mmCIF file of C-alpha atoms in Angstrom:
data_model
loop_
_atom_site.group_PDB
_atom_site.id
_atom_site.type_symbol
_atom_site.label_atom_id
_atom_site.label_comp_id
_atom_site.label_asym_id
_atom_site.label_seq_id
_atom_site.Cartn_x
_atom_site.Cartn_y
_atom_site.Cartn_z
ATOM 1 C CA UNK J 1246 9.391 -2.690 -5.559
ATOM 2 C CA UNK J 1247 6.708 -0.665 -6.498
ATOM 3 C CA UNK J 1248 3.704 -0.503 -3.957
ATOM 4 C CA UNK J 1249 0.369 1.132 -3.294
ATOM 5 C CA UNK J 1250 0.283 4.238 -1.146
ATOM 6 C CA UNK J 1251 -2.250 5.936 0.589
ATOM 7 C CA UNK J 1252 -2.787 9.222 2.283
ATOM 8 C CA UNK J 1253 -3.387 10.173 5.479
ATOM 9 C CA UNK J 1254 -2.287 6.936 7.443
ATOM 10 C CA UNK J 1255 -5.244 8.366 10.226
ATOM 11 C CA UNK J 1256 -8.121 10.637 9.277
ATOM 12 C CA UNK J 1257 -10.472 11.942 12.377
ATOM 13 C CA UNK J 1258 -13.327 13.747 11.521
ATOM 14 C CA UNK J 1259 -16.727 14.908 12.806
ATOM 15 C CA UNK J 1260 -20.054 13.383 11.739
ATOM 16 C CA UNK J 1261 -21.441 15.005 8.877
ATOM 17 C CA UNK J 1262 -18.343 16.545 7.459
ATOM 18 C CA UNK J 1263 -16.772 15.176 4.078
ATOM 19 C CA UNK J 1264 -13.591 13.322 3.860
ATOM 20 C CA UNK J 1265 -11.191 12.383 0.896
ATOM 21 C CA UNK J 1266 -9.146 9.405 1.049
ATOM 22 C CA UNK J 1267 -6.582 9.259 -1.383
ATOM 23 C CA UNK J 1268 -4.384 6.836 -2.815
ATOM 24 C CA UNK J 1269 -1.754 6.035 -5.527
ATOM 25 C CA UNK J 1270 -1.830 3.257 -7.321
ATOM 26 C CA UNK J 1271 1.290 1.277 -8.977
ATOM 27 C CA UNK J 1272 2.074 3.088 -11.824
ATOM 28 C CA UNK J 1273 1.305 0.547 -14.763
ATOM 29 C CA UNK J 1274 -2.197 -0.795 -13.290
ATOM 30 C CA UNK J 1275 -5.236 -0.183 -14.791
ATOM 31 C CA UNK J 1276 -7.949 -1.517 -12.305
ATOM 32 C CA UNK J 1277 -8.256 -0.048 -9.071
ATOM 33 C CA UNK J 1278 -10.579 -0.335 -5.759
ATOM 34 C CA UNK J 1279 -11.372 0.510 -2.483
ATOM 35 C CA UNK J 1280 -12.534 -1.917 0.428
ATOM 36 C CA UNK J 1281 -13.124 -1.168 4.120
ATOM 37 C CA UNK J 1282 -12.626 -3.515 7.283
ATOM 38 C CA UNK J 1283 -14.802 -2.251 10.079
ATOM 39 C CA UNK J 1284 -13.073 -3.082 13.160
ATOM 40 C CA UNK J 1285 -13.031 -7.092 14.097
ATOM 41 C CA UNK J 1286 -15.165 -7.535 10.858
ATOM 42 C CA UNK J 1287 -14.354 -8.699 7.280
ATOM 43 C CA UNK J 1288 -12.576 -6.946 4.564
ATOM 44 C CA UNK J 1289 -15.506 -5.911 2.325
ATOM 45 C CA UNK J 1290 -15.384 -4.665 -1.317
ATOM 46 C CA UNK J 1291 -16.922 -0.938 -2.107
ATOM 47 C CA UNK J 1292 -15.948 0.072 -5.610
ATOM 48 C CA UNK J 1293 -13.807 -1.116 -8.762
ATOM 49 C CA UNK J 1294 -12.653 1.379 -11.501
ATOM 50 C CA UNK J 1295 -11.606 0.896 -14.809
ATOM 51 C CA UNK J 1296 -11.207 3.204 -17.967
ATOM 52 C CA UNK J 1297 -12.278 6.109 -15.922
ATOM 53 C CA UNK J 1298 -15.556 4.782 -14.737
ATOM 54 C CA UNK J 1299 -17.083 2.598 -11.765
ATOM 55 C CA UNK J 1300 -17.002 -1.309 -13.312
ATOM 56 C CA UNK J 1301 -18.878 -2.362 -9.976
ATOM 57 C CA UNK J 1302 -20.080 -1.185 -6.812
ATOM 58 C CA UNK J 1303 -21.330 -2.907 -3.765
ATOM 59 C CA UNK J 1304 -24.651 -2.274 -1.937
ATOM 60 C CA UNK J 1305 -22.337 -0.418 0.853
ATOM 61 C CA UNK J 1306 -21.103 2.519 -2.028
ATOM 62 C CA UNK J 1307 -24.334 4.407 -1.778
ATOM 63 C CA UNK J 1308 -24.363 8.020 -2.909
ATOM 64 C CA UNK J 1309 -22.621 9.158 -0.366
ATOM 65 C CA UNK J 1310 -19.479 7.669 -1.859
ATOM 66 C CA UNK J 1311 -17.964 8.376 -4.952
ATOM 67 C CA UNK J 1312 -14.772 7.887 -6.541
ATOM 68 C CA UNK J 1313 -12.397 9.781 -8.974
ATOM 69 C CA UNK J 1314 -8.967 9.438 -10.851
ATOM 70 C CA UNK J 1315 -8.329 13.099 -10.719
ATOM 71 C CA UNK J 1316 -5.125 12.991 -12.862
ATOM 72 C CA UNK J 1317 -2.816 10.255 -13.626
ATOM 73 C CA UNK J 1318 -1.857 9.078 -10.813
ATOM 74 C CA UNK J 1319 -4.343 9.532 -7.796
ATOM 75 C CA UNK J 1320 -7.561 7.626 -7.054
ATOM 76 C CA UNK J 1321 -9.497 9.201 -4.557
ATOM 77 C CA UNK J 1322 -12.582 8.319 -2.380
ATOM 78 C CA UNK J 1323 -14.849 10.471 -0.891
ATOM 79 C CA UNK J 1324 -17.300 10.534 1.428
ATOM 80 C CA UNK J 1325 -19.641 13.449 1.455
ATOM 81 C CA UNK J 1326 -21.434 13.354 4.940
ATOM 82 C CA UNK J 1327 -19.840 10.923 7.203
ATOM 83 C CA UNK J 1328 -21.617 8.660 9.440
ATOM 84 C CA UNK J 1329 -20.323 7.204 12.392
ATOM 85 C CA UNK J 1330 -20.887 3.837 10.612
ATOM 86 C CA UNK J 1331 -18.019 4.717 8.148
ATOM 87 C CA UNK J 1332 -15.290 4.658 10.828
ATOM 88 C CA UNK J 1333 -13.494 1.845 9.522
ATOM 89 C CA UNK J 1334 -9.830 1.083 7.856
ATOM 90 C CA UNK J 1335 -9.861 1.996 4.028
ATOM 91 C CA UNK J 1336 -7.861 0.167 1.912
ATOM 92 C CA UNK J 1337 -6.870 0.951 -1.866
ATOM 93 C CA UNK J 1338 -5.626 -1.504 -3.987
ATOM 94 C CA UNK J 1339 -4.967 -1.481 -8.170
ATOM 95 C CA UNK J 1340 -4.503 -4.991 -9.948
ATOM 96 C CA UNK J 1341 -2.412 -5.974 -12.934
ATOM 97 C CA UNK J 1342 -2.954 -9.624 -12.756
ATOM 98 C CA UNK J 1343 -3.368 -9.561 -9.021
ATOM 99 C CA UNK J 1344 -4.623 -7.005 -6.667
ATOM 100 C CA UNK J 1345 -2.060 -5.267 -4.611
ATOM 101 C CA UNK J 1346 -3.226 -3.339 -1.512
ATOM 102 C CA UNK J 1347 -1.914 -0.209 0.044
ATOM 103 C CA UNK J 1348 -1.334 -0.089 3.811
ATOM 104 C CA UNK J 1349 -4.915 1.566 4.602
ATOM 105 C CA UNK J 1350 -6.384 4.840 5.751
ATOM 106 C CA UNK J 1351 -8.062 4.832 9.424
ATOM 107 C CA UNK J 1352 -10.977 6.758 9.589
ATOM 108 C CA UNK J 1353 -12.475 7.697 12.642
ATOM 109 C CA UNK J 1354 -15.855 9.458 12.585
ATOM 110 C CA UNK J 1355 -16.898 11.132 15.883
ATOM 111 C CA UNK Z 1125 -24.109 -13.862 -3.130
ATOM 112 C CA UNK Z 1126 -20.776 -15.002 -2.518
ATOM 113 C CA UNK Z 1127 -19.774 -16.300 0.774
ATOM 114 C CA UNK Z 1128 -16.139 -17.230 2.025
ATOM 115 C CA UNK Z 1129 -15.887 -18.921 5.565
ATOM 116 C CA UNK Z 1130 -12.607 -19.603 7.767
ATOM 117 C CA UNK Z 1131 -12.145 -20.417 11.310
ATOM 118 C CA UNK Z 1132 -11.304 -17.780 13.474
ATOM 119 C CA UNK Z 1133 -8.170 -18.501 15.658
ATOM 120 C CA UNK Z 1134 -5.185 -21.060 15.069
ATOM 121 C CA UNK Z 1135 -2.408 -21.687 17.822
ATOM 122 C CA UNK Z 1136 0.855 -23.849 16.624
ATOM 123 C CA UNK Z 1137 4.287 -24.076 18.257
ATOM 124 C CA UNK Z 1138 7.016 -22.730 16.500
ATOM 125 C CA UNK Z 1139 8.560 -25.422 14.019
ATOM 126 C CA UNK Z 1140 5.366 -26.921 13.389
ATOM 127 C CA UNK Z 1141 3.334 -26.857 10.349
ATOM 128 C CA UNK Z 1142 0.033 -24.713 10.229
ATOM 129 C CA UNK Z 1143 -2.773 -25.524 8.083
ATOM 130 C CA UNK Z 1144 -5.798 -22.906 7.707
ATOM 131 C CA UNK Z 1145 -8.694 -23.655 5.934
ATOM 132 C CA UNK Z 1146 -11.155 -21.872 3.789
ATOM 133 C CA UNK Z 1147 -14.714 -22.707 2.357
ATOM 134 C CA UNK Z 1148 -16.200 -20.900 -0.450
ATOM 135 C CA UNK Z 1149 -19.581 -20.873 -2.038
ATOM 136 C CA UNK Z 1150 -19.300 -19.490 -5.663
ATOM 137 C CA UNK Z 1151 -18.915 -22.370 -8.020
ATOM 138 C CA UNK Z 1152 -17.751 -19.611 -10.665
ATOM 139 C CA UNK Z 1153 -14.266 -18.856 -8.910
ATOM 140 C CA UNK Z 1154 -11.426 -18.651 -10.900
ATOM 141 C CA UNK Z 1155 -8.796 -17.290 -8.582
ATOM 142 C CA UNK Z 1156 -8.448 -17.890 -5.079
ATOM 143 C CA UNK Z 1157 -6.017 -16.196 -2.789
ATOM 144 C CA UNK Z 1158 -4.196 -15.551 0.557
ATOM 145 C CA UNK Z 1159 -3.563 -12.566 2.122
ATOM 146 C CA UNK Z 1160 -1.683 -11.844 5.281
ATOM 147 C CA UNK Z 1161 -2.471 -8.974 7.607
ATOM 148 C CA UNK Z 1162 0.289 -7.898 10.215
ATOM 149 C CA UNK Z 1163 -1.026 -5.559 13.347
ATOM 150 C CA UNK Z 1164 -1.984 -2.236 12.214
ATOM 151 C CA UNK Z 1165 -0.869 -3.173 8.588
ATOM 152 C CA UNK Z 1166 -2.349 -3.428 5.245
ATOM 153 C CA UNK Z 1167 -2.879 -6.838 3.175
ATOM 154 C CA UNK Z 1168 -0.147 -8.956 1.752
ATOM 155 C CA UNK Z 1169 -0.552 -10.881 -0.855
ATOM 156 C CA UNK Z 1170 1.219 -14.251 -0.139
ATOM 157 C CA UNK Z 1171 -0.002 -16.496 -2.793
ATOM 158 C CA UNK Z 1172 -2.654 -17.756 -5.114
ATOM 159 C CA UNK Z 1173 -4.154 -20.606 -6.984
ATOM 160 C CA UNK Z 1174 -6.052 -20.924 -10.390
ATOM 161 C CA UNK Z 1175 -9.290 -22.702 -10.114
ATOM 162 C CA UNK Z 1176 -8.212 -25.692 -12.379
ATOM 163 C CA UNK Z 1177 -5.098 -26.263 -10.264
ATOM 164 C CA UNK Z 1178 -5.455 -28.858 -7.130
ATOM 165 C CA UNK Z 1179 -1.905 -27.785 -5.754
ATOM 166 C CA UNK Z 1180 0.554 -25.124 -5.402
ATOM 167 C CA UNK Z 1181 4.005 -24.726 -3.660
ATOM 168 C CA UNK Z 1182 5.893 -21.723 -3.074
ATOM 169 C CA UNK Z 1183 8.782 -22.168 -0.498
ATOM 170 C CA UNK Z 1184 7.268 -22.971 2.779
ATOM 171 C CA UNK Z 1185 3.745 -22.143 1.495
ATOM 172 C CA UNK Z 1186 1.490 -25.097 0.048
ATOM 173 C CA UNK Z 1187 -2.144 -24.339 -1.152
ATOM 174 C CA UNK Z 1188 -4.487 -26.918 -1.850
ATOM 175 C CA UNK Z 1189 -7.689 -26.829 -3.534
ATOM 176 C CA UNK Z 1190 -10.374 -29.154 -3.714
ATOM 177 C CA UNK Z 1191 -13.077 -27.424 -6.298
ATOM 178 C CA UNK Z 1192 -15.682 -30.135 -5.777
ATOM 179 C CA UNK Z 1193 -15.744 -29.349 -2.223
ATOM 180 C CA UNK Z 1194 -15.091 -25.667 -2.540
ATOM 181 C CA UNK Z 1195 -12.517 -26.013 0.143
ATOM 182 C CA UNK Z 1196 -8.969 -24.416 0.162
ATOM 183 C CA UNK Z 1197 -6.320 -24.720 2.559
ATOM 184 C CA UNK Z 1198 -3.082 -22.759 3.091
ATOM 185 C CA UNK Z 1199 -0.265 -24.876 4.876
ATOM 186 C CA UNK Z 1200 2.926 -22.949 6.430
ATOM 187 C CA UNK Z 1201 5.874 -25.311 6.804
ATOM 188 C CA UNK Z 1202 8.159 -24.711 9.451
ATOM 189 C CA UNK Z 1203 6.006 -21.921 11.284
ATOM 190 C CA UNK Z 1204 8.267 -19.187 13.163
ATOM 191 C CA UNK Z 1205 6.990 -16.486 15.309
ATOM 192 C CA UNK Z 1206 7.147 -14.117 12.334
ATOM 193 C CA UNK Z 1207 4.334 -15.822 10.699
ATOM 194 C CA UNK Z 1208 1.884 -14.817 13.672
ATOM 195 C CA UNK Z 1209 -0.610 -12.849 11.809
ATOM 196 C CA UNK Z 1210 -4.334 -12.718 10.181
ATOM 197 C CA UNK Z 1211 -4.495 -14.775 7.192
ATOM 198 C CA UNK Z 1212 -7.412 -13.865 4.815
ATOM 199 C CA UNK Z 1213 -8.685 -16.218 2.241
ATOM 200 C CA UNK Z 1214 -10.259 -14.438 -0.770
ATOM 201 C CA UNK Z 1215 -11.931 -15.541 -4.082
ATOM 202 C CA UNK Z 1216 -12.556 -13.825 -7.363
ATOM 203 C CA UNK Z 1217 -15.226 -14.729 -9.902
ATOM 204 C CA UNK Z 1218 -17.048 -14.155 -13.251
ATOM 205 C CA UNK Z 1219 -19.572 -12.388 -11.366
ATOM 206 C CA UNK Z 1220 -19.608 -8.285 -11.861
ATOM 207 C CA UNK Z 1221 -17.364 -6.879 -14.140
ATOM 208 C CA UNK Z 1222 -14.275 -5.573 -11.827
ATOM 209 C CA UNK Z 1223 -13.200 -8.823 -10.752
ATOM 210 C CA UNK Z 1224 -13.892 -7.707 -6.769
ATOM 211 C CA UNK Z 1225 -12.419 -9.937 -3.850
ATOM 212 C CA UNK Z 1226 -14.453 -11.411 -1.658
ATOM 213 C CA UNK Z 1227 -12.894 -12.024 1.337
ATOM 214 C CA UNK Z 1228 -13.312 -14.655 4.198
ATOM 215 C CA UNK Z 1229 -13.229 -13.667 7.954
ATOM 216 C CA UNK Z 1230 -9.763 -14.166 8.442
ATOM 217 C CA UNK Z 1231 -7.920 -16.796 10.707
ATOM 218 C CA UNK Z 1232 -5.752 -15.378 13.403
ATOM 219 C CA UNK Z 1233 -2.427 -17.486 13.518
ATOM 220 C CA UNK Z 1234 -0.427 -17.357 16.966
ATOM 221 C CA UNK Z 1235 2.825 -19.030 17.035
ATOM 222 C CA UNK Z 1236 4.015 -19.723 20.448
ATOM 223 C CA UNK Z 1237 7.610 -20.566 21.513
#
């Protein structure tokens, strides 16, 4: 059964460093998403992406964040200068009729 | 903005039925979902219901929707220890262009022997 994959599973970085989180959506899906879940809190929407552009973004998704689909398979989330409060689990999802989620990348900012 | 609320904890005995409740505020919600999250894992889609339905059954899972009261519930029949997890209610509506999901706080289900 096709699934969304994410790498790495855990990323540790120093405050101020750039990180790139990678996702491979399900191959025939056209809509892609990033969500995050701070420990013990709700899953929060960050951004949705369709037809090579952002279709919606939340207030969390400020200028420090960007997304890209660099080729036909990968979907990436870049955080330019990480802050302590960016520490969270980041989930990628892709959608045909329903959204299917990847296993997540745990980002720890020290 | 949209808001989705759930009770935080539920404890049941193995073999009993579990009922997890959710309320939402977005009257334009089109689809409502239940996701399951096991410790350290991602979000697994369990089931969903379209807003013009009031009930959906899928094996041990029954979803009830009261659109007037904006209340959604998930009933798990014959609950097993493997059902222990966090259950998230989520909705998607007509606002915005990307069909984002708005999640509830999650209900931690503990199944005791």
